[in-house]
């Protein structure tokens, strides 16, 4: 329907029979969260319940984890970047990871021992801001490369943390290659939120860092009397986030893990296409990757994330930009009685697709396949707030990327 493509995962394996998820276990998630707690800015982000939206869509409950409140940075990404930089520095210092806290790593003794390090990365904005923030906190330096068309506000937010940052004329995947080349030539450390052959420690730590939000969400759900969600929708760029969360849920909940649906923009749907190819290998999408969902504009899957998602996720969806724009509007102008969530393009696409699945008759087969109905408790993660205020206003005030179709009910 209108370019919304749905695919049940043909390669899914039974609990514990697929890719190794030990590095995303409950114990590792608790370790990552202890590290995050050592920052003064740490607080669990709100888990927002939207009972009136749930009723309108015909599901039991909807919860949105609001990552716009994360460390004052308007996005979840700092969970990964901070943990990876923390673990890297602990390794260089020869410390046990449990010694890695913000104060210990930023102390004059630690700084003197490791010396001045330049951390580099490529980013659509959120990850780069996270790297810049962490290096500022720990007294180190960051050099950040952004793909062409990146938002100037996102660039300014990175520079505000003292990093050297620039917008290149490359797409995301080529900007990653530039960052890697600069690291090799200058002896810098690349902190990339995606893995490739031979580059796995840092992306693994990044994925572990993301488990903090999943651990918090499970605890918050339990406080609300829900033992676990029945469904989770996860947006994917390179899939470190989706892989981290799916791996954590598979490792922690086993057979009780929720139905996990991976959602991507049509223009950068490398997970959908890899699943469709069905040969078990990751497949890349090339070109400009020009989607409104800047955080999801990545054409090459994280090799570690791909294996986890391939083995444990239930379904894949590829969708156009208006679905994300609808999600922003639905969360920004909630049903009477529900709280408002300010959600950006990459944050809101899962809300947008849930509405489509529940209200559009053309998607009834997908709705049935996912068993989405009155008994469902759906967990969504709004991974960013209005990280581009301009785009937020264009969409929410002025109707950019409007729906070409309207729900039947
Ligand atoms: C707001 C937001 N949501 C989701 C993602 C997707 O994360 P990943 O690239 O790990 O799939 C990103 C990535 O930058 C992002 O910025």
Coordinates of C-alpha atoms and ligand atoms in Angstrom, one line a residue:
X1 CA 0.0 0.0 0.0
X2 CA 1.4 3.4 -1.0
X3 CA 4.9 1.9 -0.8
X4 CA 4.5 0.5 2.7
X5 CA 6.1 -2.9 2.4
X6 CA 5.7 -5.6 5.0
X7 CA 7.7 -8.8 5.3
X8 CA 7.6 -11.6 7.9
X9 CA 11.1 -12.6 8.7
X10 CA 11.8 -15.8 6.7
X11 CA 15.0 -16.5 8.6
X12 CA 13.9 -16.2 12.3
X13 CA 15.3 -18.8 14.6
X14 CA 14.0 -20.2 17.9
X15 CA 15.2 -18.6 21.1
X16 CA 18.9 -19.1 21.7
X17 CA 19.4 -20.9 18.4
X18 CA 20.7 -17.9 16.5
X19 CA 23.4 -15.3 16.8
X20 CA 25.2 -14.9 20.1
X21 CA 23.5 -12.3 22.4
X22 CA 25.6 -12.9 25.5
X23 CA 27.2 -9.5 25.2
X24 CA 23.7 -8.0 25.5
X25 CA 22.7 -10.0 28.6
X26 CA 20.9 -8.6 31.6
X27 CA 24.3 -8.5 33.5
X28 CA 25.9 -6.5 30.7
X29 CA 22.9 -4.1 30.5
X30 CA 23.2 -3.5 34.2
X31 CA 26.9 -2.8 33.9
X32 CA 26.2 -0.3 31.1
X33 CA 23.5 1.4 33.2
X34 CA 25.8 1.7 36.2
X35 CA 28.3 3.5 33.9
X36 CA 25.5 5.9 32.7
X37 CA 24.5 6.5 36.3
X38 CA 27.9 7.9 37.0
X39 CA 27.0 11.0 34.9
X40 CA 25.3 13.7 36.9
X41 CA 22.9 14.2 34.0
X42 CA 21.6 10.6 34.3
X43 CA 17.9 10.0 34.9
X44 CA 15.7 7.3 33.4
X45 CA 13.7 8.8 30.5
X46 CA 9.9 8.9 30.9
X47 CA 7.9 5.9 29.7
X48 CA 4.7 7.7 28.5
X49 CA 1.4 5.8 28.4
X50 CA -1.1 6.8 25.7
X51 CA -4.4 5.1 26.7
X52 CA -6.6 7.2 24.4
X53 CA -4.4 6.6 21.3
X54 CA -4.5 2.8 22.2
X55 CA -8.2 2.9 22.3
X56 CA -8.5 4.8 19.0
X57 CA -6.2 2.3 17.3
X58 CA -7.7 -0.8 18.8
X59 CA -4.7 -2.1 20.8
X60 CA -4.6 -2.7 24.5
X61 CA -1.9 -0.3 25.5
X62 CA 0.7 1.9 23.9
X63 CA 3.9 3.0 25.7
X64 CA 6.4 5.5 24.3
X65 CA 9.9 5.7 25.8
X66 CA 10.7 9.4 25.4
X67 CA 14.4 9.7 24.6
X68 CA 14.2 13.4 24.0
X69 CA 14.8 13.7 27.7
X70 CA 18.1 11.8 27.6
X71 CA 21.0 13.7 29.3
X72 CA 19.6 17.0 28.0
X73 CA 20.7 16.0 24.4
X74 CA 17.3 15.4 22.8
X75 CA 18.2 11.8 21.6
X76 CA 19.1 8.4 22.8
X77 CA 22.5 8.2 21.1
X78 CA 24.6 9.3 24.0
X79 CA 23.9 5.9 25.7
X80 CA 26.1 4.2 23.0
X81 CA 28.8 6.8 22.4
X82 CA 29.5 7.4 26.1
X83 CA 29.7 3.7 27.0
X84 CA 31.9 2.9 24.0
X85 CA 34.3 5.8 24.8
X86 CA 34.2 4.8 28.5
X87 CA 35.0 1.2 27.8
X88 CA 37.7 2.1 25.3
X89 CA 39.5 4.4 27.8
X90 CA 39.2 1.8 30.5
X91 CA 40.8 -0.7 28.2
X92 CA 43.7 1.7 27.4
X93 CA 44.2 2.3 31.1
X94 CA 44.2 -1.5 31.8
X95 CA 41.2 -1.1 34.1
X96 CA 38.4 -3.5 34.9
X97 CA 35.3 -2.1 33.2
X98 CA 33.6 -1.7 36.6
X99 CA 36.2 1.1 37.4
X100 CA 35.1 3.1 34.5
X101 CA 33.0 6.0 35.8
X102 CA 32.7 9.6 34.5
X103 CA 34.8 11.0 37.4
X104 CA 37.5 8.3 37.3
X105 CA 37.9 8.5 33.5
X106 CA 37.9 12.3 33.5
X107 CA 40.4 12.6 36.5
X108 CA 43.8 14.2 36.0
X109 CA 45.5 10.9 36.7
X110 CA 43.6 9.0 34.0
X111 CA 44.0 11.9 31.5
X112 CA 47.8 12.0 32.1
X113 CA 48.1 8.2 31.6
X114 CA 46.1 8.0 28.3
X115 CA 47.3 11.4 27.0
X116 CA 45.4 13.5 24.5
X117 CA 43.1 11.4 22.2
X118 CA 41.2 12.6 19.2
X119 CA 37.9 10.6 18.7
X120 CA 36.4 10.9 15.3
X121 CA 33.1 9.8 13.8
X122 CA 30.6 10.3 10.9
X123 CA 27.1 11.2 11.8
X124 CA 23.7 12.6 10.7
X125 CA 23.8 14.6 13.9
X126 CA 22.7 12.7 17.0
X127 CA 25.7 10.3 17.3
X128 CA 28.1 13.1 16.6
X129 CA 26.6 15.3 19.3
X130 CA 26.9 12.3 21.7
X131 CA 30.6 11.8 20.9
X132 CA 31.2 15.5 21.2
X133 CA 29.4 15.7 24.6
X134 CA 31.3 12.7 25.9
X135 CA 34.7 13.9 24.9
X136 CA 33.9 17.3 26.4
X137 CA 32.9 15.5 29.7
X138 CA 36.1 13.4 29.8
X139 CA 38.5 16.2 28.6
X140 CA 39.3 14.7 25.2
X141 CA 38.8 16.0 21.6
X142 CA 36.3 15.1 18.8
X143 CA 36.4 15.6 15.0
X144 CA 33.0 15.0 13.4
X145 CA 32.1 14.5 9.7
X146 CA 28.5 14.9 8.6
X147 CA 26.8 13.8 5.3
X148 CA 25.7 16.3 2.6
X149 CA 22.4 17.9 3.4
X150 CA 22.9 17.7 7.2
X151 CA 20.9 20.1 9.2
X152 CA 22.8 23.3 10.3
X153 CA 21.2 23.2 13.8
X154 CA 22.5 19.7 14.3
X155 CA 26.0 20.9 13.2
X156 CA 25.8 23.9 15.6
X157 CA 24.8 21.5 18.5
X158 CA 27.9 19.4 17.9
X159 CA 30.2 22.4 17.7
X160 CA 28.7 23.7 21.0
X161 CA 30.4 20.8 22.8
X162 CA 33.8 22.0 21.5
X163 CA 34.1 19.5 18.7
X164 CA 35.6 20.2 15.2
X165 CA 32.6 19.4 12.9
X166 CA 31.9 19.9 9.2
X167 CA 29.2 19.0 6.6
X168 CA 30.8 17.0 3.8
X169 CA 29.5 16.4 0.3
X170 CA 29.3 12.7 0.9
X171 CA 26.5 10.3 1.7
X172 CA 26.5 8.7 5.2
X173 CA 28.4 5.6 4.3
X174 CA 31.1 7.5 2.4
X175 CA 31.4 10.0 5.4
X176 CA 32.1 6.9 7.5
X177 CA 34.9 5.9 5.1
X178 CA 36.3 9.5 5.3
X179 CA 36.3 9.4 9.1
X180 CA 38.1 6.0 9.0
X181 CA 40.7 7.3 6.6
X182 CA 41.4 10.3 8.8
X183 CA 41.7 8.1 11.9
X184 CA 44.2 5.9 10.1
X185 CA 46.3 8.8 8.8
X186 CA 46.4 10.7 12.0
X187 CA 46.3 8.1 14.8
X188 CA 42.8 9.1 15.9
X189 CA 40.3 6.7 17.4
X190 CA 37.1 6.1 15.3
X191 CA 33.9 5.8 17.3
X192 CA 31.5 4.6 14.7
X193 CA 28.1 3.3 15.6
X194 CA 28.3 0.5 13.1
X195 CA 30.5 -2.6 12.7
X196 CA 32.3 -4.0 9.8
X197 CA 34.8 -6.9 9.5
X198 CA 37.7 -6.1 11.8
X199 CA 35.9 -3.2 13.5
X200 CA 33.8 -4.7 16.2
X201 CA 34.7 -3.8 19.8
X202 CA 33.5 -0.2 19.7
X203 CA 30.2 -0.9 17.9
X204 CA 29.5 -3.8 20.4
X205 CA 30.0 -1.4 23.3
X206 CA 27.7 1.1 21.5
X207 CA 25.0 -1.6 21.2
X208 CA 25.5 -2.5 24.9
X209 CA 25.1 1.1 25.8
X210 CA 21.7 1.2 24.1
X211 CA 20.4 -1.6 26.4
X212 CA 20.1 0.9 29.2
X213 CA 17.0 2.3 27.7
X214 CA 15.5 -1.2 27.2
X215 CA 16.3 -2.2 30.8
X216 CA 14.7 1.0 32.0
X217 CA 11.6 0.4 29.9
X218 CA 11.2 -3.2 31.2
X219 CA 11.5 -1.9 34.8
X220 CA 9.0 0.9 34.2
X221 CA 6.5 -1.4 32.5
X222 CA 6.7 -3.7 35.5
X223 CA 6.1 -0.8 37.9
X224 CA 3.0 -0.2 35.8
X225 CA 1.9 -3.9 36.2
X226 CA 3.0 -5.1 32.8
X227 CA 5.4 -8.1 32.9
X228 CA 6.6 -7.5 29.3
X229 CA 5.3 -5.9 26.1
X230 CA 3.7 -8.1 23.5
X231 CA 5.1 -6.0 20.6
X232 CA 8.0 -3.6 20.1
X233 CA 8.7 -1.5 17.0
X234 CA 12.3 -0.5 16.4
X235 CA 13.5 2.0 13.8
X236 CA 16.7 1.1 12.0
X237 CA 19.5 3.0 10.3
X238 CA 22.6 0.8 10.5
X239 CA 20.6 -1.3 13.0
X240 CA 22.9 -0.9 16.1
X241 CA 19.9 0.3 18.1
X242 CA 17.5 -2.4 16.8
X243 CA 20.2 -5.1 17.1
X244 CA 21.1 -4.0 20.7
X245 CA 17.5 -3.9 21.8
X246 CA 16.4 -7.1 20.0
X247 CA 19.5 -8.9 21.3
X248 CA 18.9 -7.7 24.9
X249 CA 15.2 -8.8 24.7
X250 CA 16.1 -12.2 23.2
X251 CA 18.8 -12.8 25.8
X252 CA 16.7 -11.6 28.8
X253 CA 13.2 -12.8 27.9
X254 CA 13.9 -15.8 25.7
X255 CA 10.6 -17.3 24.4
X256 CA 8.7 -14.4 26.0
X257 CA 10.4 -11.8 24.0
X258 CA 7.9 -9.4 22.3
X259 CA 7.1 -9.5 18.6
X260 CA 9.8 -7.2 17.2
X261 CA 9.2 -5.2 14.1
X262 CA 12.0 -3.4 12.3
X263 CA 11.0 -0.2 10.5
X264 CA 13.0 1.7 7.9
X265 CA 12.5 4.5 5.3
X266 CA 12.0 3.3 1.7
X267 CA 15.1 5.2 0.6
X268 CA 17.5 3.4 3.0
X269 CA 15.8 0.1 3.7
X270 CA 18.9 -2.1 3.9
X271 CA 17.4 -4.5 6.5
X272 CA 14.2 -5.0 4.6
X273 CA 16.1 -5.7 1.4
X274 CA 18.5 -8.0 3.2
X275 CA 15.6 -9.9 4.7
X276 CA 13.9 -10.1 1.3
X277 CA 17.0 -11.5 -0.3
X278 CA 16.7 -14.3 2.2
X279 CA 20.3 -15.5 1.8
X280 CA 21.2 -14.6 5.3
X281 CA 23.7 -11.9 4.2
X282 CA 23.5 -8.2 4.7
X283 CA 22.7 -6.2 1.5
X284 CA 23.5 -2.5 1.0
X285 CA 21.4 0.3 -0.4
X286 CA 23.4 3.0 -2.2
X287 CA 22.7 6.5 -3.6
X288 CA 21.8 9.7 -1.8
X289 CA 19.6 8.0 0.8
X290 CA 17.5 11.1 0.8
X291 CA 14.8 10.6 3.4
X292 CA 13.3 12.9 5.9
X293 CA 14.4 10.4 8.5
X294 CA 18.0 11.6 8.7
X295 CA 18.9 9.3 11.6
X296 CA 17.8 6.3 9.5
X297 CA 19.5 7.3 6.3
X298 CA 22.1 4.6 6.3
X299 CA 22.5 2.1 3.5
X300 CA 24.9 -0.5 5.0
X301 CA 23.8 -2.7 7.9
X302 CA 26.0 -3.1 11.0
X303 CA 27.2 -6.7 10.5
X304 CA 26.7 -7.6 14.2
X305 CA 23.3 -5.9 14.4
X306 CA 22.2 -7.6 11.2
X307 CA 22.9 -11.1 12.5
X308 CA 20.9 -10.5 15.6
X309 CA 18.0 -8.9 13.9
X310 CA 18.0 -11.6 11.2
X311 CA 17.8 -14.3 13.8
X312 CA 15.4 -12.9 16.3
X313 CA 13.2 -10.1 14.8
X314 CA 9.7 -11.1 13.6
X315 CA 9.1 -8.7 10.7
X316 CA 10.4 -5.9 8.5
X317 CA 8.7 -2.8 7.2
X318 CA 9.9 -0.3 4.7
X319 CA 7.9 2.9 4.5
X320 CA 7.8 6.4 2.9
X321 CA 8.5 9.7 4.7
X322 CA 4.9 10.7 5.3
X323 CA 4.6 7.8 7.8
X324 CA 7.2 9.4 10.0
X325 CA 5.7 12.8 9.5
X326 CA 2.3 11.4 10.6
X327 CA 3.9 9.9 13.6
X328 CA 5.3 13.3 14.6
X329 CA 1.9 14.9 14.2
X330 CA 0.1 12.1 16.1
X331 CA 2.5 12.4 19.1
X332 CA 2.6 16.2 18.9
X333 CA -1.2 16.7 18.8
X334 CA -2.3 13.8 21.0
X335 CA -5.8 12.4 21.7
X336 CA -7.6 14.3 24.5
X337 CA -6.3 13.1 27.8
X338 CA -3.0 11.7 26.5
X339 CA 0.3 13.6 27.1
X340 CA 2.2 15.2 24.2
X341 CA 5.5 13.8 23.1
X342 CA 7.8 15.9 20.9
X343 CA 9.2 13.4 18.5
X344 CA 11.5 14.0 15.5
X345 CA 11.5 12.3 12.1
X346 CA 13.5 9.2 13.1
X347 CA 11.8 9.0 16.5
X348 CA 8.2 9.0 15.3
X349 CA 8.2 6.6 12.4
X350 CA 7.2 3.7 14.6
X351 CA 4.1 5.5 15.9
X352 CA 3.2 6.5 12.3
X353 CA 3.4 2.9 11.1
X354 CA 1.4 1.6 14.1
X355 CA -1.4 3.9 13.1
X356 CA -1.2 2.7 9.5
X357 CA -1.2 -1.0 10.5
X358 CA -4.3 -0.5 12.7
X359 CA -6.4 1.8 10.7
X360 CA -5.8 1.1 7.0
X361 CA -7.7 -1.8 5.6
X362 CA -4.9 -2.4 3.0
X363 CA -2.6 -3.4 5.8
X364 CA -5.1 -5.8 7.5
X365 CA -3.0 -8.9 6.4
X366 CA 0.1 -7.4 8.1
X367 CA -2.0 -6.5 11.2
X368 CA -3.2 -10.1 11.4
X369 CA 0.2 -11.6 10.8
X370 CA 1.6 -9.6 13.7
X371 CA -1.4 -10.4 15.9
X372 CA -2.0 -6.7 16.7
X373 CA -5.3 -6.2 18.5
X374 CA -7.0 -5.5 21.9
X375 CA -4.6 -7.8 23.8
X376 CA -1.5 -6.1 22.5
X377 CA 0.8 -4.0 24.7
X378 CA 3.0 -2.0 22.3
X379 CA 6.3 -0.5 23.2
X380 CA 7.6 2.3 20.9
X381 CA 10.8 4.3 21.4
X382 CA 10.8 7.9 20.4
X383 CA 14.5 8.0 19.8
X384 CA 14.8 11.8 19.4
X385 CA 12.9 15.0 20.0
X386 CA 12.9 18.0 17.7
X387 CA 16.6 17.7 16.9
X388 CA 16.0 19.8 13.8
X389 CA 13.5 22.4 15.0
X390 CA 13.1 23.6 11.4
X391 CA 12.0 20.2 10.1
X392 CA 9.8 19.7 13.2
X393 CA 7.9 22.9 12.4
X394 CA 7.8 22.2 8.7
X395 CA 6.1 18.9 9.4
X396 CA 4.0 19.6 12.5
X397 CA 2.9 23.2 11.7
X398 CA 3.0 23.4 8.0
X399 CA 2.1 19.8 6.9
X400 CA 5.3 18.8 5.1
X401 CA 5.1 15.2 3.9
X402 CA 1.4 14.9 4.2
X403 CA -0.5 11.6 3.9
X404 CA -1.6 10.7 0.4
X405 CA -4.3 8.5 2.0
X406 CA -6.6 8.6 5.0
X407 CA -7.7 5.9 7.4
X408 CA -10.9 4.1 6.8
X409 CA -12.2 4.6 10.4
Ligands
LIG1 C1 17.0 9.5 16.3 C2 17.6 8.2 15.8 N1 16.8 7.1 15.8 C3 17.2 5.9 15.4 C4 18.5 5.8 14.9 C5 18.9 4.5 14.3 O1 20.0 3.9 15.0 P1 20.9 2.9 14.2 O2 21.7 3.6 13.1 O3 21.7 2.2 15.2 O4 20.0 1.9 13.5 C6 19.3 6.9 14.8 C7 20.7 6.9 14.3 O5 21.4 7.8 14.1 C8 18.9 8.2 15.3 O6 19.6 9.3 15.3

